[in-house]
Amino acid sequence: MNIVFVHPTTNIYAGSTKALINIIKGIGRNSDCKCLIIVPNRNGIYSFLKSEGYNVIDISHYYSIYPTIHNITDIILFLPRLFNRLFVNFVAILKILKILKKDKYDIIHTNASVIAIGYYAAKLSHIPHVWHLREYGAQSFNQFYYYFSKRQFWRKLKSKNSYTICITKGIQKHFNLENHPNSTVIYDGVFHTNSEAFIEQKSKYFFFAGRLEKYKGIEDLLQAYSTFIKHNDGNREYRLKIAGEAISESYKIKLLQMVKDLQINEFVDFIGFQTDVSLLEQHAYCVVVPSHSEGFGFVTAESMMNGALVIGNNNTGTKEQFDNGLTFTNKEIGLRYNSVEELAICLIQIVESGIENYTNYIKRGQQTAAKLYTIENNVNSIYHYYKKILSR
């Protein structure tokens, strides 16, 4: 079984990249599997995969979405940018077809919904295409619009020889695929079996990990933390550590100004990207996941496995993980909130009650994560899905 993986980014810190590495490492252990990974350039993940001995090539390609518009320059350059994207992606499809003509591959697996070059190459080669749906589209990102229309993209998902893996039931429902015979739900694998960790003595800081952009809810967290700090002088002992990089320099400046305006700059630590956040999660008083529209939520599952209490925005992927825990353990596994005010109350509540009173939440979260989100479960499910596809 020979698989071509098409990946949209070389960002080694992206959740989709972490998921890809786990998949190809696991799939590669099967003697009947051979993998080729296609990435858009030779940065980040390309070098890592090469050094690990994987068959990886770079083929320049763009997201199959319209160019964003922020100012008059973007309006003027909209059509040239669109035509350039279409041309570069057309060339990428031709290059993939050349590869498929030279070597036999059974399936093309596109590791996100934002690129379509794998779909077209599979269609022209008459082989199955698997679309790994990880995001909600415009609901997840600002100005995220598939060309030439969302309706056309949804038709591709249900076309002949097209298959979908949805990382949550919520995403499957979003794309109207709940009852489609060629769609399945497979949760991402975040850690290996029996890798639970728990540190009883927590440090006095709240922790956030992820890209710093509006839809990730970072501004909501800063607002809530400001309320928390002003609630009680004793709360000033509890810092806010933020791991991640801003999507742009202008947004970073905006966040720094916001922290200053809220008068919390002396309590907030912007620590940038961390190659290993596990220790930070294990020692954190709690981990906050304030995303407005999380596809799955690597940080949520990872934090639960690392023995952290999770406070999460009660929507999309975060809500589904909490709901899974409620179904599995019959009790809540984290603290949910529906507004900035409720988030602030959660922060105040755990400090006033003491984190030791939430140990049962943490243990139930670990039980849920260990049952549903292991790399072994993820890889085995994908491997058997491939077998099912090829047996048709």
CSV table of C-alpha atoms in Angstrom, one decimal:
chain,number,residue,atom,x,y,z
A,1,MET,CA,0.0,0.0,0.0
A,2,ASN,CA,1.7,3.2,-1.2
A,3,ILE,CA,0.4,6.5,0.1
A,4,VAL,CA,1.1,10.1,-1.1
A,5,PHE,CA,0.7,12.7,1.7
A,6,VAL,CA,0.1,16.3,0.6
A,7,HIS,CA,0.7,18.7,3.5
A,8,PRO,CA,-0.1,22.5,3.3
A,9,THR,CA,2.7,23.8,5.5
A,10,THR,CA,6.2,23.3,6.7
A,11,ASN,CA,5.5,24.9,10.1
A,12,ILE,CA,6.8,22.3,12.5
A,13,TYR,CA,4.6,23.7,15.4
A,14,ALA,CA,1.3,23.4,13.6
A,15,GLY,CA,-1.2,20.9,14.9
A,16,SER,CA,-1.7,19.4,11.4
A,17,THR,CA,2.1,18.9,11.2
A,18,LYS,CA,2.3,17.1,14.5
A,19,ALA,CA,-0.6,14.9,13.4
A,20,LEU,CA,1.2,14.2,10.1
A,21,ILE,CA,4.4,13.1,11.8
A,22,ASN,CA,2.5,10.8,14.1
A,23,ILE,CA,0.6,9.3,11.1
A,24,ILE,CA,3.6,8.6,8.9
A,25,LYS,CA,5.7,7.2,11.7
A,26,GLY,CA,2.9,4.8,12.6
A,27,ILE,CA,1.9,3.9,9.1
A,28,GLY,CA,5.5,3.4,8.2
A,29,ARG,CA,5.8,0.6,10.7
A,30,ASN,CA,3.6,-1.6,8.6
A,31,SER,CA,5.7,-3.6,6.2
A,32,ASP,CA,3.2,-3.2,3.3
A,33,CYS,CA,3.2,0.7,3.5
A,34,LYS,CA,5.4,3.1,1.6
A,35,CYS,CA,5.0,6.8,2.1
A,36,LEU,CA,5.8,9.9,0.0
A,37,ILE,CA,5.3,13.3,1.6
A,38,ILE,CA,4.8,16.5,-0.5
A,39,VAL,CA,5.3,19.8,1.2
A,40,PRO,CA,5.4,23.4,-0.3
A,41,ASN,CA,9.0,24.3,0.5
A,42,ARG,CA,12.2,23.1,2.1
A,43,ASN,CA,11.8,24.8,5.5
A,44,GLY,CA,10.9,23.4,8.9
A,45,ILE,CA,9.3,20.0,8.6
A,46,TYR,CA,11.1,19.2,5.3
A,47,SER,CA,14.5,19.2,6.9
A,48,PHE,CA,13.2,17.1,9.8
A,49,LEU,CA,11.6,14.5,7.6
A,50,LYS,CA,14.8,14.3,5.5
A,51,SER,CA,17.0,13.8,8.5
A,52,GLU,CA,14.6,11.0,9.7
A,53,GLY,CA,15.0,9.2,6.4
A,54,TYR,CA,11.5,9.8,5.0
A,55,ASN,CA,10.8,10.2,1.3
A,56,VAL,CA,9.8,13.9,1.1
A,57,ILE,CA,9.8,16.3,-1.8
A,58,ASP,CA,9.0,20.0,-2.1
A,59,ILE,CA,6.5,21.1,-4.7
A,60,SER,CA,5.5,24.7,-4.5
A,61,HIS,CA,1.7,25.2,-4.0
A,62,TYR,CA,-0.8,27.6,-2.4
A,63,TYR,CA,-3.9,27.2,-0.3
A,64,SER,CA,-7.0,26.8,-2.5
A,65,ILE,CA,-8.6,29.8,-1.0
A,66,TYR,CA,-9.0,33.4,-2.2
A,67,PRO,CA,-6.3,36.0,-1.4
A,68,THR,CA,-7.2,38.0,1.7
A,69,ILE,CA,-8.2,41.6,1.5
A,70,HIS,CA,-7.0,44.1,4.2
A,71,ASN,CA,-6.4,47.3,2.3
A,72,ILE,CA,-6.6,49.0,-1.1
A,73,THR,CA,-3.3,47.3,-2.2
A,74,ASP,CA,-4.9,43.9,-1.6
A,75,ILE,CA,-7.9,45.0,-3.7
A,76,ILE,CA,-5.7,46.1,-6.6
A,77,LEU,CA,-3.6,42.9,-6.5
A,78,PHE,CA,-6.5,40.5,-5.9
A,79,LEU,CA,-6.8,39.2,-9.4
A,80,PRO,CA,-3.0,38.9,-10.1
A,81,ARG,CA,-2.6,37.1,-6.9
A,82,LEU,CA,-5.5,34.8,-7.6
A,83,PHE,CA,-4.2,33.9,-11.1
A,84,ASN,CA,-0.7,33.3,-9.7
A,85,ARG,CA,-2.1,30.9,-7.2
A,86,LEU,CA,-4.1,29.1,-9.8
A,87,PHE,CA,-1.0,28.8,-12.1
A,88,VAL,CA,1.3,27.6,-9.3
A,89,ASN,CA,-1.2,25.0,-8.2
A,90,PHE,CA,-1.8,23.9,-11.8
A,91,VAL,CA,2.0,23.3,-12.2
A,92,ALA,CA,2.0,21.4,-8.8
A,93,ILE,CA,-0.8,19.1,-10.1
A,94,LEU,CA,1.3,18.3,-13.2
A,95,LYS,CA,4.3,17.5,-11.1
A,96,ILE,CA,2.3,15.1,-8.9
A,97,LEU,CA,0.8,13.4,-12.0
A,98,LYS,CA,4.4,12.9,-13.2
A,99,ILE,CA,5.3,11.2,-9.9
A,100,LEU,CA,2.2,9.0,-10.1
A,101,LYS,CA,3.0,8.0,-13.7
A,102,LYS,CA,6.5,7.0,-12.7
A,103,ASP,CA,5.7,5.1,-9.5
A,104,LYS,CA,2.5,3.3,-8.5
A,105,TYR,CA,0.6,4.9,-5.6
A,106,ASP,CA,-2.7,3.7,-4.2
A,107,ILE,CA,-4.1,6.7,-2.3
A,108,ILE,CA,-3.4,10.4,-2.1
A,109,HIS,CA,-4.0,11.7,1.4
A,110,THR,CA,-4.4,15.5,1.7
A,111,ASN,CA,-3.7,16.5,5.3
A,112,ALA,CA,-6.0,19.6,5.5
A,113,SER,CA,-9.0,21.0,3.7
A,114,VAL,CA,-7.2,24.1,2.5
A,115,ILE,CA,-5.4,22.6,-0.5
A,116,ALA,CA,-6.9,20.8,-3.5
A,117,ILE,CA,-3.9,19.8,-5.6
A,118,GLY,CA,-4.0,16.3,-4.3
A,119,TYR,CA,-7.7,15.9,-5.0
A,120,TYR,CA,-7.2,16.9,-8.7
A,121,ALA,CA,-4.2,14.7,-9.2
A,122,ALA,CA,-6.0,11.7,-7.7
A,123,LYS,CA,-9.1,12.4,-9.9
A,124,LEU,CA,-7.0,12.6,-13.1
A,125,SER,CA,-5.1,9.4,-12.1
A,126,HIS,CA,-8.3,7.5,-11.1
A,127,ILE,CA,-7.1,6.7,-7.6
A,128,PRO,CA,-8.8,7.3,-4.2
A,129,HIS,CA,-8.3,10.7,-2.5
A,130,VAL,CA,-8.6,11.1,1.3
A,131,TRP,CA,-9.3,14.6,2.6
A,132,HIS,CA,-8.4,15.1,6.2
A,133,LEU,CA,-10.8,17.7,7.4
A,134,ARG,CA,-9.2,19.6,10.4
A,135,GLU,CA,-10.9,23.1,10.3
A,136,TYR,CA,-14.2,24.9,10.0
A,137,GLY,CA,-13.1,27.2,7.2
A,138,ALA,CA,-14.2,30.8,7.5
A,139,GLN,CA,-15.6,30.0,11.0
A,140,SER,CA,-12.0,29.2,12.1
A,141,PHE,CA,-10.0,31.8,10.2
A,142,ASN,CA,-10.6,35.4,9.1
A,143,GLN,CA,-11.3,35.7,5.3
A,144,PHE,CA,-10.9,32.0,4.7
A,145,TYR,CA,-12.9,31.2,1.6
A,146,TYR,CA,-12.5,28.3,-0.7
A,147,TYR,CA,-12.4,29.1,-4.4
A,148,PHE,CA,-14.5,29.1,-6.4
A,149,SER,CA,-17.2,28.6,-3.8
A,150,LYS,CA,-17.9,26.7,-0.6
A,151,ARG,CA,-20.7,24.8,-2.4
A,152,GLN,CA,-18.2,23.6,-5.1
A,153,PHE,CA,-15.8,22.5,-2.4
A,154,TRP,CA,-18.5,20.5,-0.6
A,155,ARG,CA,-19.3,18.8,-3.9
A,156,LYS,CA,-15.7,17.7,-4.2
A,157,LEU,CA,-15.9,16.1,-0.7
A,158,LYS,CA,-18.8,13.9,-1.9
A,159,SER,CA,-17.6,13.2,-5.4
A,160,LYS,CA,-16.7,9.7,-6.7
A,161,ASN,CA,-13.5,8.2,-5.3
A,162,SER,CA,-13.4,11.0,-2.6
A,163,TYR,CA,-13.1,10.0,1.0
A,164,THR,CA,-13.0,12.1,4.2
A,165,ILE,CA,-11.5,11.7,7.6
A,166,CYS,CA,-13.0,14.3,10.1
A,167,ILE,CA,-11.1,14.9,13.3
A,168,THR,CA,-14.3,15.5,15.3
A,169,LYS,CA,-18.0,14.7,14.9
A,170,GLY,CA,-18.5,18.5,14.9
A,171,ILE,CA,-16.5,19.0,11.8
A,172,GLN,CA,-18.2,16.0,10.1
A,173,LYS,CA,-21.6,17.6,10.9
A,174,HIS,CA,-20.3,21.1,9.7
A,175,PHE,CA,-19.6,19.6,6.2
A,176,ASN,CA,-22.9,17.7,6.1
A,177,LEU,CA,-21.1,14.3,6.0
A,178,GLU,CA,-22.6,12.5,9.0
A,179,ASN,CA,-24.5,10.0,6.9
A,180,HIS,CA,-22.1,9.9,4.0
A,181,PRO,CA,-20.7,6.3,3.3
A,182,ASN,CA,-17.3,7.7,2.4
A,183,SER,CA,-16.8,9.7,5.6
A,184,THR,CA,-15.4,8.7,9.0
A,185,VAL,CA,-14.5,10.3,12.3
A,186,ILE,CA,-11.0,9.6,13.6
A,187,TYR,CA,-9.7,11.7,16.5
A,188,ASP,CA,-6.1,12.9,16.2
A,189,GLY,CA,-3.4,11.0,18.1
A,190,VAL,CA,-1.6,13.3,20.5
A,191,PHE,CA,0.5,10.9,22.7
A,192,HIS,CA,1.5,7.3,23.0
A,193,THR,CA,-0.3,4.8,25.2
A,194,ASN,CA,0.6,4.9,28.9
A,195,SER,CA,2.3,8.3,28.7
A,196,GLU,CA,0.2,10.0,31.4
A,197,ALA,CA,2.0,12.4,33.8
A,198,PHE,CA,0.8,14.1,36.9
A,199,ILE,CA,2.6,16.6,39.2
A,200,GLU,CA,0.7,17.3,42.3
A,201,GLN,CA,2.4,20.5,43.4
A,202,LYS,CA,1.4,23.1,40.8
A,203,SER,CA,3.1,26.4,40.1
A,204,LYS,CA,1.3,29.7,40.3
A,205,TYR,CA,0.8,30.5,36.6
A,206,PHE,CA,-2.0,30.1,34.1
A,207,PHE,CA,-0.8,28.7,30.7
A,208,PHE,CA,-1.8,29.4,27.1
A,209,ALA,CA,-0.2,27.7,24.1
A,210,GLY,CA,-1.0,28.4,20.4
A,211,ARG,CA,-0.7,30.9,17.6
A,212,LEU,CA,-1.4,34.4,18.7
A,213,GLU,CA,-4.4,35.5,16.6
A,214,LYS,CA,-7.9,36.7,17.4
A,215,TYR,CA,-9.8,33.5,16.6
A,216,LYS,CA,-7.6,31.7,19.1
A,217,GLY,CA,-9.2,33.8,21.8
A,218,ILE,CA,-6.1,35.3,23.2
A,219,GLU,CA,-7.7,38.8,23.6
A,220,ASP,CA,-10.5,37.2,25.6
A,221,LEU,CA,-8.0,35.5,27.9
A,222,LEU,CA,-6.2,38.8,28.5
A,223,GLN,CA,-9.5,40.5,29.3
A,224,ALA,CA,-10.5,37.8,31.7
A,225,TYR,CA,-7.0,37.7,33.3
A,226,SER,CA,-7.3,41.4,33.9
A,227,THR,CA,-10.5,40.9,35.8
A,228,PHE,CA,-8.9,38.1,37.8
A,229,ILE,CA,-5.9,40.3,38.8
A,230,LYS,CA,-8.1,43.2,39.9
A,231,HIS,CA,-10.4,40.9,41.9
A,232,ASN,CA,-8.0,40.3,44.8
A,233,ASP,CA,-4.5,41.6,45.6
A,234,GLY,CA,-3.5,38.0,46.3
A,235,ASN,CA,-4.2,37.0,42.7
A,236,ARG,CA,-1.1,39.0,41.6
A,237,GLU,CA,1.0,36.0,42.6
A,238,TYR,CA,-0.5,34.0,39.7
A,239,ARG,CA,1.1,34.9,36.4
A,240,LEU,CA,-0.1,34.3,32.8
A,241,LYS,CA,2.4,32.5,30.6
A,242,ILE,CA,1.7,32.7,26.8
A,243,ALA,CA,3.6,30.3,24.5
A,244,GLY,CA,3.3,31.1,20.8
A,245,GLU,CA,4.1,33.6,18.2
A,246,ALA,CA,1.9,36.3,16.8
A,247,ILE,CA,0.6,35.9,13.2
A,248,SER,CA,2.1,39.3,12.4
A,249,GLU,CA,4.3,42.0,13.9
A,250,SER,CA,1.3,44.4,13.9
A,251,TYR,CA,-0.8,41.9,15.9
A,252,LYS,CA,2.0,41.4,18.3
A,253,ILE,CA,2.2,45.2,18.9
A,254,LYS,CA,-1.6,45.2,19.3
A,255,LEU,CA,-1.4,42.6,22.1
A,256,LEU,CA,1.4,44.3,23.9
A,257,GLN,CA,-0.5,47.5,23.8
A,258,MET,CA,-3.6,45.7,25.1
A,259,VAL,CA,-1.6,44.3,28.0
A,260,LYS,CA,-0.4,47.7,28.8
A,261,ASP,CA,-3.8,49.3,28.6
A,262,LEU,CA,-5.3,46.6,30.9
A,263,GLN,CA,-2.4,47.3,33.3
A,264,ILE,CA,-1.3,43.7,33.5
A,265,ASN,CA,2.0,43.9,31.7
A,266,GLU,CA,4.0,43.2,34.8
A,267,PHE,CA,2.1,39.9,35.3
A,268,VAL,CA,2.1,38.5,31.7
A,269,ASP,CA,5.0,36.6,30.2
A,270,PHE,CA,5.1,36.2,26.4
A,271,ILE,CA,7.6,33.3,26.1
A,272,GLY,CA,7.3,32.6,22.3
A,273,PHE,CA,7.2,29.1,20.7
A,274,GLN,CA,8.4,26.3,23.0
A,275,THR,CA,9.6,23.1,21.4
A,276,ASP,CA,8.3,21.1,24.3
A,277,VAL,CA,5.3,22.5,26.3
A,278,SER,CA,4.7,19.3,28.3
A,279,LEU,CA,6.6,20.5,31.4
A,280,LEU,CA,4.9,23.9,31.3
A,281,GLU,CA,1.5,22.1,31.1
A,282,GLN,CA,2.4,19.7,33.9
A,283,HIS,CA,3.4,22.5,36.3
A,284,ALA,CA,0.6,25.0,35.3
A,285,TYR,CA,-2.1,25.8,37.8
A,286,CYS,CA,-4.4,25.4,34.8
A,287,VAL,CA,-4.3,25.5,31.0
A,288,VAL,CA,-6.7,27.9,29.3
A,289,VAL,CA,-8.0,27.0,25.8
A,290,PRO,CA,-10.0,30.1,24.7
A,291,SER,CA,-10.2,29.4,21.0
A,292,HIS,CA,-13.4,30.6,19.2
A,293,SER,CA,-13.5,27.6,16.8
A,294,GLU,CA,-11.0,24.8,17.5
A,295,GLY,CA,-11.0,22.0,15.0
A,296,PHE,CA,-9.9,19.4,17.5
A,297,GLY,CA,-7.7,20.9,20.1
A,298,PHE,CA,-4.2,19.4,20.5
A,299,VAL,CA,-3.5,21.5,23.5
A,300,THR,CA,-6.7,20.4,25.3
A,301,ALA,CA,-5.9,16.7,24.9
A,302,GLU,CA,-2.2,17.1,25.5
A,303,SER,CA,-2.8,19.1,28.7
A,304,MET,CA,-5.2,16.6,30.1
A,305,MET,CA,-2.7,13.8,29.5
A,306,ASN,CA,0.0,16.0,31.2
A,307,GLY,CA,-2.1,16.2,34.3
A,308,ALA,CA,-3.3,19.8,33.9
A,309,LEU,CA,-6.8,21.2,34.7
A,310,VAL,CA,-8.2,22.6,31.5
A,311,ILE,CA,-10.5,25.6,31.3
A,312,GLY,CA,-12.0,25.7,27.8
A,313,ASN,CA,-14.3,27.7,25.6
A,314,ASN,CA,-17.5,25.7,25.4
A,315,ASN,CA,-17.7,25.3,21.6
A,316,THR,CA,-16.5,23.2,18.7
A,317,GLY,CA,-13.6,20.8,19.3
A,318,THR,CA,-13.0,21.8,22.9
A,319,LYS,CA,-16.7,21.2,23.7
A,320,GLU,CA,-16.6,17.9,22.0
A,321,GLN,CA,-13.7,16.7,24.1
A,322,PHE,CA,-15.4,17.8,27.3
A,323,ASP,CA,-18.6,16.1,26.1
A,324,ASN,CA,-16.7,12.9,25.4
A,325,GLY,CA,-15.3,13.0,28.9
A,326,LEU,CA,-18.8,13.6,30.4
A,327,THR,CA,-20.1,10.6,28.5
A,328,PHE,CA,-17.1,8.4,29.4
A,329,THR,CA,-16.8,9.3,33.1
A,330,ASN,CA,-20.4,10.6,33.8
A,331,LYS,CA,-18.8,13.8,35.3
A,332,GLU,CA,-17.1,16.9,33.9
A,333,ILE,CA,-13.4,16.7,33.1
A,334,GLY,CA,-12.7,20.4,32.9
A,335,LEU,CA,-14.2,23.8,33.4
A,336,ARG,CA,-16.4,25.2,30.6
A,337,TYR,CA,-17.2,28.8,30.0
A,338,ASN,CA,-19.3,30.7,27.5
A,339,SER,CA,-18.2,34.3,27.9
A,340,VAL,CA,-15.2,36.4,29.0
A,341,GLU,CA,-16.9,37.0,32.3
A,342,GLU,CA,-17.4,33.3,32.9
A,343,LEU,CA,-13.7,32.7,32.1
A,344,ALA,CA,-12.7,35.3,34.7
A,345,ILE,CA,-15.0,33.6,37.2
A,346,CYS,CA,-13.3,30.2,36.5
A,347,LEU,CA,-9.9,31.6,37.1
A,348,ILE,CA,-11.0,33.2,40.4
A,349,GLN,CA,-12.8,30.1,41.4
A,350,ILE,CA,-9.9,27.6,41.1
A,351,VAL,CA,-7.6,30.0,43.0
A,352,GLU,CA,-10.0,30.5,45.8
A,353,SER,CA,-10.9,26.8,46.1
A,354,GLY,CA,-7.4,25.5,45.6
A,355,ILE,CA,-6.2,23.4,42.7
A,356,GLU,CA,-6.1,20.3,44.9
A,357,ASN,CA,-9.9,20.4,44.9
A,358,TYR,CA,-9.9,19.7,41.1
A,359,THR,CA,-7.7,16.6,41.2
A,360,ASN,CA,-10.7,14.4,40.2
A,361,TYR,CA,-11.3,16.6,37.2
A,362,ILE,CA,-7.7,16.1,36.2
A,363,LYS,CA,-7.8,12.3,36.7
A,364,ARG,CA,-11.0,12.0,34.7
A,365,GLY,CA,-9.5,14.1,31.9
A,366,GLN,CA,-6.5,11.8,31.7
A,367,GLN,CA,-8.8,8.7,31.6
A,368,THR,CA,-10.7,10.2,28.7
A,369,ALA,CA,-7.6,11.2,26.8
A,370,ALA,CA,-5.9,7.8,27.3
A,371,LYS,CA,-9.0,6.1,25.9
A,372,LEU,CA,-9.6,8.3,22.8
A,373,TYR,CA,-6.6,10.3,21.7
A,374,THR,CA,-3.6,8.0,21.6
A,375,ILE,CA,-1.3,7.8,18.5
A,376,GLU,CA,-1.8,4.1,18.4
A,377,ASN,CA,-5.6,4.4,18.1
A,378,ASN,CA,-5.3,7.1,15.5
A,379,VAL,CA,-2.8,5.2,13.3
A,380,ASN,CA,-4.6,1.9,13.5
A,381,SER,CA,-7.9,3.5,12.6
A,382,ILE,CA,-6.4,5.3,9.6
A,383,TYR,CA,-4.6,2.2,8.4
A,384,HIS,CA,-7.8,0.1,8.5
A,385,TYR,CA,-9.7,3.0,6.7
A,386,TYR,CA,-7.1,2.8,3.9
A,387,LYS,CA,-7.7,-1.0,3.7
A,388,LYS,CA,-11.4,-0.5,3.6
A,389,ILE,CA,-11.1,2.1,0.8
A,390,LEU,CA,-8.9,-0.2,-1.3
A,391,SER,CA,-11.1,-3.2,-0.9
A,392,ARG,CA,-14.1,-1.4,-2.6
